[in-house]
Coordinates of C-alpha atoms and ligand atoms in Angstrom, one line a residue:
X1 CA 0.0 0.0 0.0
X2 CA 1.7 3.5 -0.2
X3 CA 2.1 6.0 1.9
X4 CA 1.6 8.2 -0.7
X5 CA -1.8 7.9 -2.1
X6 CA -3.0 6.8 1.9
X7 CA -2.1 10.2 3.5
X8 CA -3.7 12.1 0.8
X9 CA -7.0 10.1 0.6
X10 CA -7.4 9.6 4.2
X11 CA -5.7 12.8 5.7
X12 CA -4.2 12.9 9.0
X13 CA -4.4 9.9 11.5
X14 CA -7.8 9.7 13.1
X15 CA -6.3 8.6 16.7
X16 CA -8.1 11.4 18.6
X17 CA -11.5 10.8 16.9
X18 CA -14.4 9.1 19.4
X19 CA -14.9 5.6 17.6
X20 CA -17.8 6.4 16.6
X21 CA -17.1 9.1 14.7
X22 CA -15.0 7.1 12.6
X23 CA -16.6 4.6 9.7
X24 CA -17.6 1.4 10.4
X25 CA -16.4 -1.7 8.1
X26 CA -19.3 -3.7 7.4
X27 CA -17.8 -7.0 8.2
X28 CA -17.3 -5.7 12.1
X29 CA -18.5 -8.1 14.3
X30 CA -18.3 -7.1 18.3
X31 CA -17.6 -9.0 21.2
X32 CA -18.8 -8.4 25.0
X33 CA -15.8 -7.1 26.8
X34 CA -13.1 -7.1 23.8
X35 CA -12.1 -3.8 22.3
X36 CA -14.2 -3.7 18.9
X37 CA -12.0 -5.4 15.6
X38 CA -12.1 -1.7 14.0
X39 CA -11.0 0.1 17.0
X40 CA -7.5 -2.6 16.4
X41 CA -7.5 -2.4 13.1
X42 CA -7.9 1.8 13.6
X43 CA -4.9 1.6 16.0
X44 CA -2.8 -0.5 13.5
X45 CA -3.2 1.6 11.1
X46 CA -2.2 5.1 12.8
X47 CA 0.8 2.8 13.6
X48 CA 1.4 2.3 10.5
X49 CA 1.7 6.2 9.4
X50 CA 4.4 6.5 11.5
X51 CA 6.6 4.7 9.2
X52 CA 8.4 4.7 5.6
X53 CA 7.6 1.7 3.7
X54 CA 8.2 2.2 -0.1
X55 CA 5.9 0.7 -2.5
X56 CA 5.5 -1.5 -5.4
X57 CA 4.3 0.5 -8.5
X58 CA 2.6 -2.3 -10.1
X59 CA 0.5 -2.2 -6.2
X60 CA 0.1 1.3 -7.1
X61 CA -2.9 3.4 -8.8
X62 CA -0.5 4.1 -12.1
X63 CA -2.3 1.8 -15.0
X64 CA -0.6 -1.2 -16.1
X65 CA -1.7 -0.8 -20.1
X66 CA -0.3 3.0 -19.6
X67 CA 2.7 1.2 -18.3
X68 CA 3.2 -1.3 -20.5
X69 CA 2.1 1.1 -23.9
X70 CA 4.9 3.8 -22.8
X71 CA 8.0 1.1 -22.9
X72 CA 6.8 0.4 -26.5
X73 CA 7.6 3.4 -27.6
X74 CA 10.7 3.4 -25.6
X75 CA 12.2 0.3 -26.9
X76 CA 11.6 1.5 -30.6
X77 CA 13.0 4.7 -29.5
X78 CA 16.3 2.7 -28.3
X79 CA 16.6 0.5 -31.7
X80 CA 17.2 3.9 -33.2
X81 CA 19.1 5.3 -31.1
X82 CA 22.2 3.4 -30.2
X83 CA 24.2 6.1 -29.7
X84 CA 24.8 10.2 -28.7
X85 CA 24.5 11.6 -32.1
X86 CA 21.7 8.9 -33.0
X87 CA 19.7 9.9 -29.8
X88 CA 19.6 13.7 -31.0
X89 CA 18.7 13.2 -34.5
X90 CA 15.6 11.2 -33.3
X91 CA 14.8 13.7 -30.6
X92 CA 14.8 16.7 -33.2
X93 CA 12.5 14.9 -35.7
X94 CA 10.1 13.9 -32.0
X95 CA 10.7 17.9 -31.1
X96 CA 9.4 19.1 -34.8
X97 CA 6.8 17.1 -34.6
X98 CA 5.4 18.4 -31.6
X99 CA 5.5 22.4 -32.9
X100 CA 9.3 22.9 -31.5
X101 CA 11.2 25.1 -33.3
X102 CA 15.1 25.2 -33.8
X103 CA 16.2 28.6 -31.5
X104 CA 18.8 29.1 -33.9
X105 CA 16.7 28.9 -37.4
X106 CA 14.5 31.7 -35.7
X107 CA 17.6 34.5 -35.6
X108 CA 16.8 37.3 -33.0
X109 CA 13.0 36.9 -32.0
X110 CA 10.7 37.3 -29.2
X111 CA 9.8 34.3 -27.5
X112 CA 6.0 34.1 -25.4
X113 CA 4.7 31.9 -22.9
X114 CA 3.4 28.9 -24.8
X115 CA 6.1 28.9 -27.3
X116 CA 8.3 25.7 -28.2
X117 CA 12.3 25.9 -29.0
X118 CA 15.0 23.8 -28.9
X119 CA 18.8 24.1 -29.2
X120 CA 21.1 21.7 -31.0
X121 CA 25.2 21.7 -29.9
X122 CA 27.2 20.0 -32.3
X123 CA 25.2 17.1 -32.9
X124 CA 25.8 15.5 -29.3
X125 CA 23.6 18.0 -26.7
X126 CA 20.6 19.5 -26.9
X127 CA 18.1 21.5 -25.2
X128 CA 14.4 21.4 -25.1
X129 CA 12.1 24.3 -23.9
X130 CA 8.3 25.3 -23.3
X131 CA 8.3 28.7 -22.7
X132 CA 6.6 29.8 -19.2
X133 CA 4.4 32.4 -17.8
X134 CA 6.6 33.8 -15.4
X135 CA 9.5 35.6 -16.4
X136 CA 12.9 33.4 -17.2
X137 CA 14.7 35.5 -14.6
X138 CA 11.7 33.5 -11.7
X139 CA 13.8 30.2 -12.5
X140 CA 13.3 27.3 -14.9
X141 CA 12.3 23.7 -14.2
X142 CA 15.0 21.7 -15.6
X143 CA 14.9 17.7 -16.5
X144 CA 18.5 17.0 -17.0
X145 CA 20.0 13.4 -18.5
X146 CA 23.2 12.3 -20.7
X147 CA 22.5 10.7 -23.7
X148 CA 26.4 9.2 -23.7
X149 CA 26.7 5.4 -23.1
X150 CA 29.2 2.8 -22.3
X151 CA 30.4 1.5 -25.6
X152 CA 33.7 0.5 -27.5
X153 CA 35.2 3.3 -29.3
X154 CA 37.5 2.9 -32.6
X155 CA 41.2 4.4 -32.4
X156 CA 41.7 6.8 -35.3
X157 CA 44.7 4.6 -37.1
X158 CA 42.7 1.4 -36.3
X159 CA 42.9 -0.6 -39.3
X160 CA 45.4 -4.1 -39.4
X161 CA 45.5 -7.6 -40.3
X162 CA 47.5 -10.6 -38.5
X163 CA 47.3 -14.3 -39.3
X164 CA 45.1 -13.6 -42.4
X165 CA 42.2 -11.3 -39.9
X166 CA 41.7 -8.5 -40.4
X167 CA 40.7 -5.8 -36.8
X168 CA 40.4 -2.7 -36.0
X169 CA 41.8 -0.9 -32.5
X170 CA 39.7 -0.2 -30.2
X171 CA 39.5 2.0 -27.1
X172 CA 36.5 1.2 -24.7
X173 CA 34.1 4.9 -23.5
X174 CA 33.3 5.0 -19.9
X175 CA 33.1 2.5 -17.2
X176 CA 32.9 -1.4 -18.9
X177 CA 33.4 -4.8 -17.1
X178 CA 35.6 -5.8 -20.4
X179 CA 35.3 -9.6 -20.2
X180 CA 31.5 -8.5 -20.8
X181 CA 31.9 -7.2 -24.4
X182 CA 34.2 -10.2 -25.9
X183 CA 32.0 -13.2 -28.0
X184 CA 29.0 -10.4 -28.6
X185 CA 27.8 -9.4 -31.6
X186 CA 28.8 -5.6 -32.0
X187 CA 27.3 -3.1 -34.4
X188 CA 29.3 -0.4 -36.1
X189 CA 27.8 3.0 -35.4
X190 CA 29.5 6.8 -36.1
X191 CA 30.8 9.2 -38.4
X192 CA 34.1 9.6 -40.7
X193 CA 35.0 12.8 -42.3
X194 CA 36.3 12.4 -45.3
X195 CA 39.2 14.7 -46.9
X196 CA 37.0 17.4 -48.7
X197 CA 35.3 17.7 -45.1
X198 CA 31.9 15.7 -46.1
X199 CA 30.5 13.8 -43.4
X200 CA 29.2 9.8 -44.0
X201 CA 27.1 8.2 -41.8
X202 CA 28.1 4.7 -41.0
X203 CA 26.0 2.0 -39.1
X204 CA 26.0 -1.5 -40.0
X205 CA 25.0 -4.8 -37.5
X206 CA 21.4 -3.3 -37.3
X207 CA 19.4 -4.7 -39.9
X208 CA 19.0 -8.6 -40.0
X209 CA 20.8 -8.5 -43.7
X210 CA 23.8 -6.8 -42.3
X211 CA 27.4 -8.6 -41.1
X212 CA 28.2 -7.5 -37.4
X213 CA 31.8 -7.6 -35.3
X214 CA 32.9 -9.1 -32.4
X215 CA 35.6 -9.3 -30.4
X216 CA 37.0 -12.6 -29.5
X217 CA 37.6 -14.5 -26.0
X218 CA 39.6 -17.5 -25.2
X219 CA 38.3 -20.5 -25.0
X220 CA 38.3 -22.1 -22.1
X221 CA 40.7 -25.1 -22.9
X222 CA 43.4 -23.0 -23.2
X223 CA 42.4 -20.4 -20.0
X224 CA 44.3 -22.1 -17.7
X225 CA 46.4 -18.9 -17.3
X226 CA 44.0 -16.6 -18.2
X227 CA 41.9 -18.2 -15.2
X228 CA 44.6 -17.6 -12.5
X229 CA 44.5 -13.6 -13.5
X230 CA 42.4 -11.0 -11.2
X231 CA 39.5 -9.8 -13.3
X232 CA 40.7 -7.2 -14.5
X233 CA 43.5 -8.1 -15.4
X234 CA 42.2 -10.9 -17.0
X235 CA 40.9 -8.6 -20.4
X236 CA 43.4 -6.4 -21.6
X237 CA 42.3 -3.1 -23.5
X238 CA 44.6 -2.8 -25.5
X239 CA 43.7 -6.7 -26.6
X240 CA 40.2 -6.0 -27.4
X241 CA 40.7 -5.7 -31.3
X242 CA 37.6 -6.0 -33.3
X243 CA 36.8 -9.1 -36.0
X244 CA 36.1 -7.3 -39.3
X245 CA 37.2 -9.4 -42.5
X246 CA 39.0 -12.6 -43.1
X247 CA 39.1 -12.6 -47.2
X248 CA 41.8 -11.6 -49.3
X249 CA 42.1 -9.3 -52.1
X250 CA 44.5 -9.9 -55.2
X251 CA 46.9 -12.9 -55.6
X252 CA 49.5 -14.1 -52.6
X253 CA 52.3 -11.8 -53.4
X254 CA 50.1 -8.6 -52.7
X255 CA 51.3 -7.1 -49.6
X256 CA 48.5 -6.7 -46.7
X257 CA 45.9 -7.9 -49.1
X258 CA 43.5 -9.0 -46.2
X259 CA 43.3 -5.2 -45.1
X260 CA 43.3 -4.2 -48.6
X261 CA 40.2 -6.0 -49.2
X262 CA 38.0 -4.0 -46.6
X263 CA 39.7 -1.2 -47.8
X264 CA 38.1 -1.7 -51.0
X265 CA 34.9 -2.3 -49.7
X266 CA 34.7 0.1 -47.5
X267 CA 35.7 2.8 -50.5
X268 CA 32.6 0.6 -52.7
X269 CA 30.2 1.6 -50.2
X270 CA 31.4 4.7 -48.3
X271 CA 34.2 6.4 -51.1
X272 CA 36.0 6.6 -48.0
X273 CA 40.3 5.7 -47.9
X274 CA 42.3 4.4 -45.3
X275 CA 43.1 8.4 -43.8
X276 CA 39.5 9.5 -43.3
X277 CA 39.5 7.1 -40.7
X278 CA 41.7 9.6 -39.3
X279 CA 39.3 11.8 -38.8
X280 CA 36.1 9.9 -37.4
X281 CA 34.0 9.2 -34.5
X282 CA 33.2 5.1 -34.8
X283 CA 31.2 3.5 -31.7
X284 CA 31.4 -0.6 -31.9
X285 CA 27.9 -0.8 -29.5
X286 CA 26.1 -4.5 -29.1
X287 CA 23.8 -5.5 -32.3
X288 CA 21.2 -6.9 -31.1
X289 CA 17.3 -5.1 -30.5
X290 CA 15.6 -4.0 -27.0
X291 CA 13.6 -6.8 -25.5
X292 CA 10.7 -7.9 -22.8
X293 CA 12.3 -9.7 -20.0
X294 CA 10.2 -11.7 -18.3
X295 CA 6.9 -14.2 -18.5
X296 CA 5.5 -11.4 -17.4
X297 CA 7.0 -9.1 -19.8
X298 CA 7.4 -6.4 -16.6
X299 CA 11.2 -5.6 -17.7
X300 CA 13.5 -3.8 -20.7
X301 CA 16.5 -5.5 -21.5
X302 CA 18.3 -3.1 -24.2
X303 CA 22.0 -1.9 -24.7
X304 CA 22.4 1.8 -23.1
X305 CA 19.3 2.7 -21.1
X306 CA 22.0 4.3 -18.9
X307 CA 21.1 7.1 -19.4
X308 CA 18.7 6.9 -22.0
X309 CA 16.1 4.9 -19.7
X310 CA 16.1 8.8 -18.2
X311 CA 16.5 10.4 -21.5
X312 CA 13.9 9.2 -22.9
X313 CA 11.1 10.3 -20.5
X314 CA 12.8 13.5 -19.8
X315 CA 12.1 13.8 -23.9
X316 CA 8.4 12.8 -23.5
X317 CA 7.4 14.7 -20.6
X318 CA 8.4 18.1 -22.2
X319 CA 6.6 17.0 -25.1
X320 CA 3.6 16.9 -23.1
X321 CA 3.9 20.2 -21.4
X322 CA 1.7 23.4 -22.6
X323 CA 1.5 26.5 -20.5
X324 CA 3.6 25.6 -18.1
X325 CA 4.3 28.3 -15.3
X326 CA 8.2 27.9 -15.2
X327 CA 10.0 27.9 -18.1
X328 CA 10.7 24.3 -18.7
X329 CA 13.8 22.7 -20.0
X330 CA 14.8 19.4 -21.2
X331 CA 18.4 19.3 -20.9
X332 CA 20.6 16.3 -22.9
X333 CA 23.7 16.1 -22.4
X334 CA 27.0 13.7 -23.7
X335 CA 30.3 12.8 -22.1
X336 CA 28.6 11.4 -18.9
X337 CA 30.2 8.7 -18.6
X338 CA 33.9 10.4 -18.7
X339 CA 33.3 13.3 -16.5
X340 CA 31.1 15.3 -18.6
X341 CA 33.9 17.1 -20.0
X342 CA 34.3 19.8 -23.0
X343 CA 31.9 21.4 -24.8
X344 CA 28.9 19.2 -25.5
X345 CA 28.8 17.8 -21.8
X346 CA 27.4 19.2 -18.3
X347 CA 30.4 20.9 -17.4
X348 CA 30.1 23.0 -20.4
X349 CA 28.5 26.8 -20.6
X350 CA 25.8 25.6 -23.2
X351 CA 23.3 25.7 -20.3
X352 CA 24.5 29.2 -19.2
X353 CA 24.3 30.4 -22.8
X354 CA 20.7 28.9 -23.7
X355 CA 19.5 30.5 -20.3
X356 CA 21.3 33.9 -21.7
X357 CA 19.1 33.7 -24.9
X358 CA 15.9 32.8 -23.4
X359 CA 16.1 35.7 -20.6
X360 CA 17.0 38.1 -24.1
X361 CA 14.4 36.6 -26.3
X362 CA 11.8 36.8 -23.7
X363 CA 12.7 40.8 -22.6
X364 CA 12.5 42.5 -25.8
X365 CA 16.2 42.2 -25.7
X366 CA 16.8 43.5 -22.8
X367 CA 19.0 41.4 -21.2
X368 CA 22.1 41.7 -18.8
X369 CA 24.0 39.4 -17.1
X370 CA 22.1 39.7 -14.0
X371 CA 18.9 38.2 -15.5
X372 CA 20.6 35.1 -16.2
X373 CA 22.5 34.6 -13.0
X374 CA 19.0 34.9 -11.0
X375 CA 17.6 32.4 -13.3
X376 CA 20.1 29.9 -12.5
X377 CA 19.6 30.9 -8.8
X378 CA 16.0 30.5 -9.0
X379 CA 15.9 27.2 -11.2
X380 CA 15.2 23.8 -9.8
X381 CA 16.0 20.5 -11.5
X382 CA 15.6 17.0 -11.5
X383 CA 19.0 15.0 -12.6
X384 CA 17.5 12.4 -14.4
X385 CA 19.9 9.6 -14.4
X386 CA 20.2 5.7 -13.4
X387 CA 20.6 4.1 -9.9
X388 CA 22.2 1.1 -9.2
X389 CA 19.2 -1.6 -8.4
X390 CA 19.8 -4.0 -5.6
X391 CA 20.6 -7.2 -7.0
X392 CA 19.7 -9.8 -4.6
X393 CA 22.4 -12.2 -6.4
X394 CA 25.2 -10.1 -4.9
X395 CA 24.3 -9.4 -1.4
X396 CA 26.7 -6.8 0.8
X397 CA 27.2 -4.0 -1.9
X398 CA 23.8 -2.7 -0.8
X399 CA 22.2 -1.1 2.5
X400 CA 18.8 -2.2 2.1
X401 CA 17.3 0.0 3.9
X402 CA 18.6 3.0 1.5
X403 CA 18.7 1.0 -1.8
X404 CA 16.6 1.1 -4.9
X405 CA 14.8 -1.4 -6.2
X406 CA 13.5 -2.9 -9.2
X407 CA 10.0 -2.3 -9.4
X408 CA 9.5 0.4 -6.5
X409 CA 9.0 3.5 -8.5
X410 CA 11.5 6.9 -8.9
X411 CA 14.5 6.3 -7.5
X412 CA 15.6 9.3 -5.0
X413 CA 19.4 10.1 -4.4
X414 CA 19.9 12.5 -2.0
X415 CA 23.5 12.8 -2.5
X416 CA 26.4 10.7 -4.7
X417 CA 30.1 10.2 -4.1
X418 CA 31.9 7.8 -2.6
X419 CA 34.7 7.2 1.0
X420 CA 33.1 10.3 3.0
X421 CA 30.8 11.8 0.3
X422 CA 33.4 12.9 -1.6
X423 CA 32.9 14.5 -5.2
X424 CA 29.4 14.3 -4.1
X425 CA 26.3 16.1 -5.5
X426 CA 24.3 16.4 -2.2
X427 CA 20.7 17.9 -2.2
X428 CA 19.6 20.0 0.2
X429 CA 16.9 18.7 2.9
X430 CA 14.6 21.3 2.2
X431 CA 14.6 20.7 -2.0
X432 CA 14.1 16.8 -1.2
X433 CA 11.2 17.8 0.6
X434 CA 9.6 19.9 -1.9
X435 CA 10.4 16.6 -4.6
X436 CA 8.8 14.1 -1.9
X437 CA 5.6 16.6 -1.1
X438 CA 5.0 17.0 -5.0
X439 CA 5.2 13.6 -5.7
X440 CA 3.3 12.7 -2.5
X441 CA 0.8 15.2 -3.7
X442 CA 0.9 13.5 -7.0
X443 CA 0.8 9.8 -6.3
X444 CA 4.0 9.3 -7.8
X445 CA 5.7 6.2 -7.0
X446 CA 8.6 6.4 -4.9
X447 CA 11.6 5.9 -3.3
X448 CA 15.0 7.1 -1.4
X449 CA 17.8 5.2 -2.1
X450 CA 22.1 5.7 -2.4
X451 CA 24.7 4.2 -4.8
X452 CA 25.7 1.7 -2.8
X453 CA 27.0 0.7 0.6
X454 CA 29.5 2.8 2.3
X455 CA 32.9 2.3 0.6
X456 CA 31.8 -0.3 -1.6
X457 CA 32.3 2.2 -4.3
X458 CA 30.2 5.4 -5.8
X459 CA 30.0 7.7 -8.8
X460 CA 28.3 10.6 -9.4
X461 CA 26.1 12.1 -12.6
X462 CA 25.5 15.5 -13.8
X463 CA 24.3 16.8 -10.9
X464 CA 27.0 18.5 -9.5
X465 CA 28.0 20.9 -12.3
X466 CA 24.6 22.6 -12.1
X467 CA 24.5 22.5 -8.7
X468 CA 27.6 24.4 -9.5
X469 CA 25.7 27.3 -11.4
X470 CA 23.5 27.7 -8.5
X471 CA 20.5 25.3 -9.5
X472 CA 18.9 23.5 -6.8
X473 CA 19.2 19.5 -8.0
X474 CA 18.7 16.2 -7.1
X475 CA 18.9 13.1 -9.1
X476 CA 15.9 11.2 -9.7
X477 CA 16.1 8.4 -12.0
X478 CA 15.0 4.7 -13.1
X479 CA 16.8 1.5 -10.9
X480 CA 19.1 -0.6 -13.2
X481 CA 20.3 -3.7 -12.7
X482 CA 23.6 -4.7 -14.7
X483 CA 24.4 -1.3 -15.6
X484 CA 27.0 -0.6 -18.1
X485 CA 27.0 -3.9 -19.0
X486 CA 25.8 -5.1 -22.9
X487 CA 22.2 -5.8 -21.9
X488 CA 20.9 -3.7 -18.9
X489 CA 17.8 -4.2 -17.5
X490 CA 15.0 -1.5 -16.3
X491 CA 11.6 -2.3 -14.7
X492 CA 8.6 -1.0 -16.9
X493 CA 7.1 0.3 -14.1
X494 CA 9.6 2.4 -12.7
X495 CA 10.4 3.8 -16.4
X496 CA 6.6 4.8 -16.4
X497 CA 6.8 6.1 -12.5
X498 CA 9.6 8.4 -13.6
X499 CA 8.5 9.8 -16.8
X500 CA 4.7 10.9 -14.8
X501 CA 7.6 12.3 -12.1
X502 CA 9.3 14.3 -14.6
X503 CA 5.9 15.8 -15.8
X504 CA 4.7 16.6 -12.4
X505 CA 7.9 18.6 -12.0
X506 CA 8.3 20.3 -15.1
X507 CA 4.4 21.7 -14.5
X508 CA 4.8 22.8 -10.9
Ligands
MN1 MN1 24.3 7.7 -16.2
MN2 MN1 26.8 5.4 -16.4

């Protein structure tokens, strides 16, 4: 049952009410000289107020077909958009179609409340706004998530052959367990630039007809010293060259002739030669298609929903927004996953700068500095990333009594970090307040939870950086279990919890 939809329904505990004042069940029956059933069952359940118990969404008062519907479109959304680039494109053509407008198509113009505009940063951020009733300068409501995922990046000379194989270098993006990436089919995702500065698009593994890569493991036979190694030591980085071509080209005295052959394929299909790879942005992420997990189908299984599992929602909900009073902003960021750094992540100024427009655009023009400085004072925002799940197949890592869970709604961090708090985002009390009372006040599933036990580890998301600019934030994602890892896995219901969170937010 939760606490959430009880204490709005049923108000505050009845304790000093006469009994009689207080409804009967009809099933009471009473007993000479025994206190009456109801009076207990009265007494149990003012007890009961007095605690936290979080709740199970799918126990909860959010439809299941609602549920169920909004991960359809999420896992088509995912299919599409296996990586940061990928994830932007499909947002613009989602934004257009809801009436947004590109900020920087419409030159110097007057923005009203109502209006719809968007910002794209070289292909990799963006930023997504409905325009409020109050003045920019009041604050904005922010939804903030990284679009960025794990994955297995190409080195810019990567191209060689050995034994008659031909592979390309590789050097993995963000935090991977490597001995999870080896005998996988990978997909081949990313941009080259080729001498005369034209950009081609490359992705194949996707469709059914297409080849796919892999990198290769050992087999076991011949692991006995691979099987006496520490984990990770056991996968070397620099050894996780990717499977691309085993066919030659030419006749036996033809130097390299293995290579040369997807040289020449590559040139049939993208014009491209060996140098443009130079200059190219190539992201080997796993082939194969978002999935149900379970009988029950309650579960995603895709490559990526860190973050997108966040993203995605965050994208929605502004969708859905119209009038709202706060200027609201959907905020996507990349580099997440190492450190949000340069100019397309969080620790950029592209959230200063779009703030800077929308307090001009929205004054006539008559903007200085100290408009947008009180706007980043006066904003609040939700960092809409993962949590770590407790997985009850590696007990100790977790605190249950401050862990998140599969299945029990948003996922509450109050602060990140890790030995002491350090590098921590930490919320204040009073702004985790305001989230739990509008969420209370909503019936959104809930719950508070922390990384992980104390020193077992820690990270930290994107939080901090606006924190930095003066924002009030605290992260409030979807519970993941296996993060980072090929195939991660995200309870429907808590995608759907989040997603009604984020619009609750963006509208209050
Ligand atoms: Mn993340
Ligand atoms: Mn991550």
């Amino acid at each position: 049952m939760s606490m959430y939809s009880e204490n709005k329904k049923r108000g505050r505990p009845r304790k000093n009410l006469p009994e009689s004042a207080a409804p009967q069940p009809a099933t009471v029956k009473r007993g000479r000289g025994r206190p009456r059933k109801s009076a207990i069952a009265e007494k149990a359940e003012n007890i009961s107020k007095l605690t936290y118990e979080s709740v199970n969404v799918w126990d909860s008062t959010l439809p299941k077909d609602e549920i169920m519907s909004f991960s359809e479109g999420y896992k088509a959304f995912l299919d599409k958009a296996k990586t940061e680039r990928e994830f932007i494109k499909e947002s613009i053509k989602v934004a257009e179609e809801n009436g947004f407008k590109n900020l920087d198509a419409l030159g110097e113009t007057k923005l009203n409340p109502g209006d719809k505009v968007y910002r794209v940063v070289k292909s990799k951020l963006m930023l997504l706004s409905v325009i409020g009733k109050k003045p920019v300068r009041e604050g904005t409501r922010i939804v903030g998530a990284h679009v960025d995922c794990p994955r297995i990046d190409i080195k810019q000379n990567p191209l060689y052959e050995s034994t008659e194989m031909v592979f390309l270098k590789t050097h993995y993006y963000g935090g991977i367990k490597k001995y999870q990436w080896v005998a996988i089919p990978l997909a081949l995702h990313g941009v080259i630039v080729k001498a005369d500065g034209s950009v081609v698009e490359v992705n194949i593994g996707e469709d059914e007809n297409d080849p796919v890569f892999t990198i290769t493991d050992l087999l076991p036979h011949l692991a006995k010293d691979q099987y006496e190694k520490k984990l990770n030591e056991a996968f070397q980085g620099e050894h996780m060259n990717a499977l691309i071509g085993s066919q030659p080209l030419g006749n036996k005295e033809e130097k390299d002739r293995f290579k040369k052959n997807i040289l020449a394929l590559l040139n049939r299909k993208y014009g491209i030669v060996e140098e443009d790879l130079i200059s190219s942005e190539l992201e080997l992420v796993p082939a194969f298609k978002a999935r149900d997990v379970g009988i029950d189908r309650s579960m995603v299984g895709a490559y990526g929903q860190d973050d997108r599992v966040c993203a995605y929602p965050a994208l929605m909900s502004v969708m859905k927004i119209t009038n709202p009073e706060y200027t609201t902003i959907c905020y996507l960021t990349d580099k997440e996953e190492i450190g949000s750094v340069g100019n397309t992540g969080a620790e950029s100024r592209a959230l200063e700068n779009y703030i800077a427009d929308l307090c001009a655009f929205t004054t006539d023009g008559q903007y200085n500095d100290r408009l947008m400085r009180a706007a980043l004072d006066n904003s609040k925002m939700l960092s809409a990333d993962v949590n770590a799940a407790y997985d009850p197949n590696y007990e100790g890592t977790h605190d249950k009594l401050n862990a998140g869970y599969l299945g029990k709604g948003v996922a509450i961090l109050k602060f990140s970090g890790s030995r002491g708090k350090s590098g921590a985002s930490d919320a204040h009390a009073e702004y985790l307040g305001e989230i739990r009372k509008l969420f209370n006040e909503n019936n959104i599933p809930w719950h508070i939870t922390e990384l992980g036990a104390v020193d077992k580890g820690g990270g930290g998301t994107i939080a901090m950086m606006i924190a930095n600019l003066g924002v009030d934030v605290i992260d409030v994602g979807v519970p993941v279990l296996s993060m980072h890892s090929p195939f991660e896995i995200a309870s429907k219901a808590d995608i759907y919890s989040v997603y009604k969170g984020y619009c609750v937010f963006l509208n209050s």
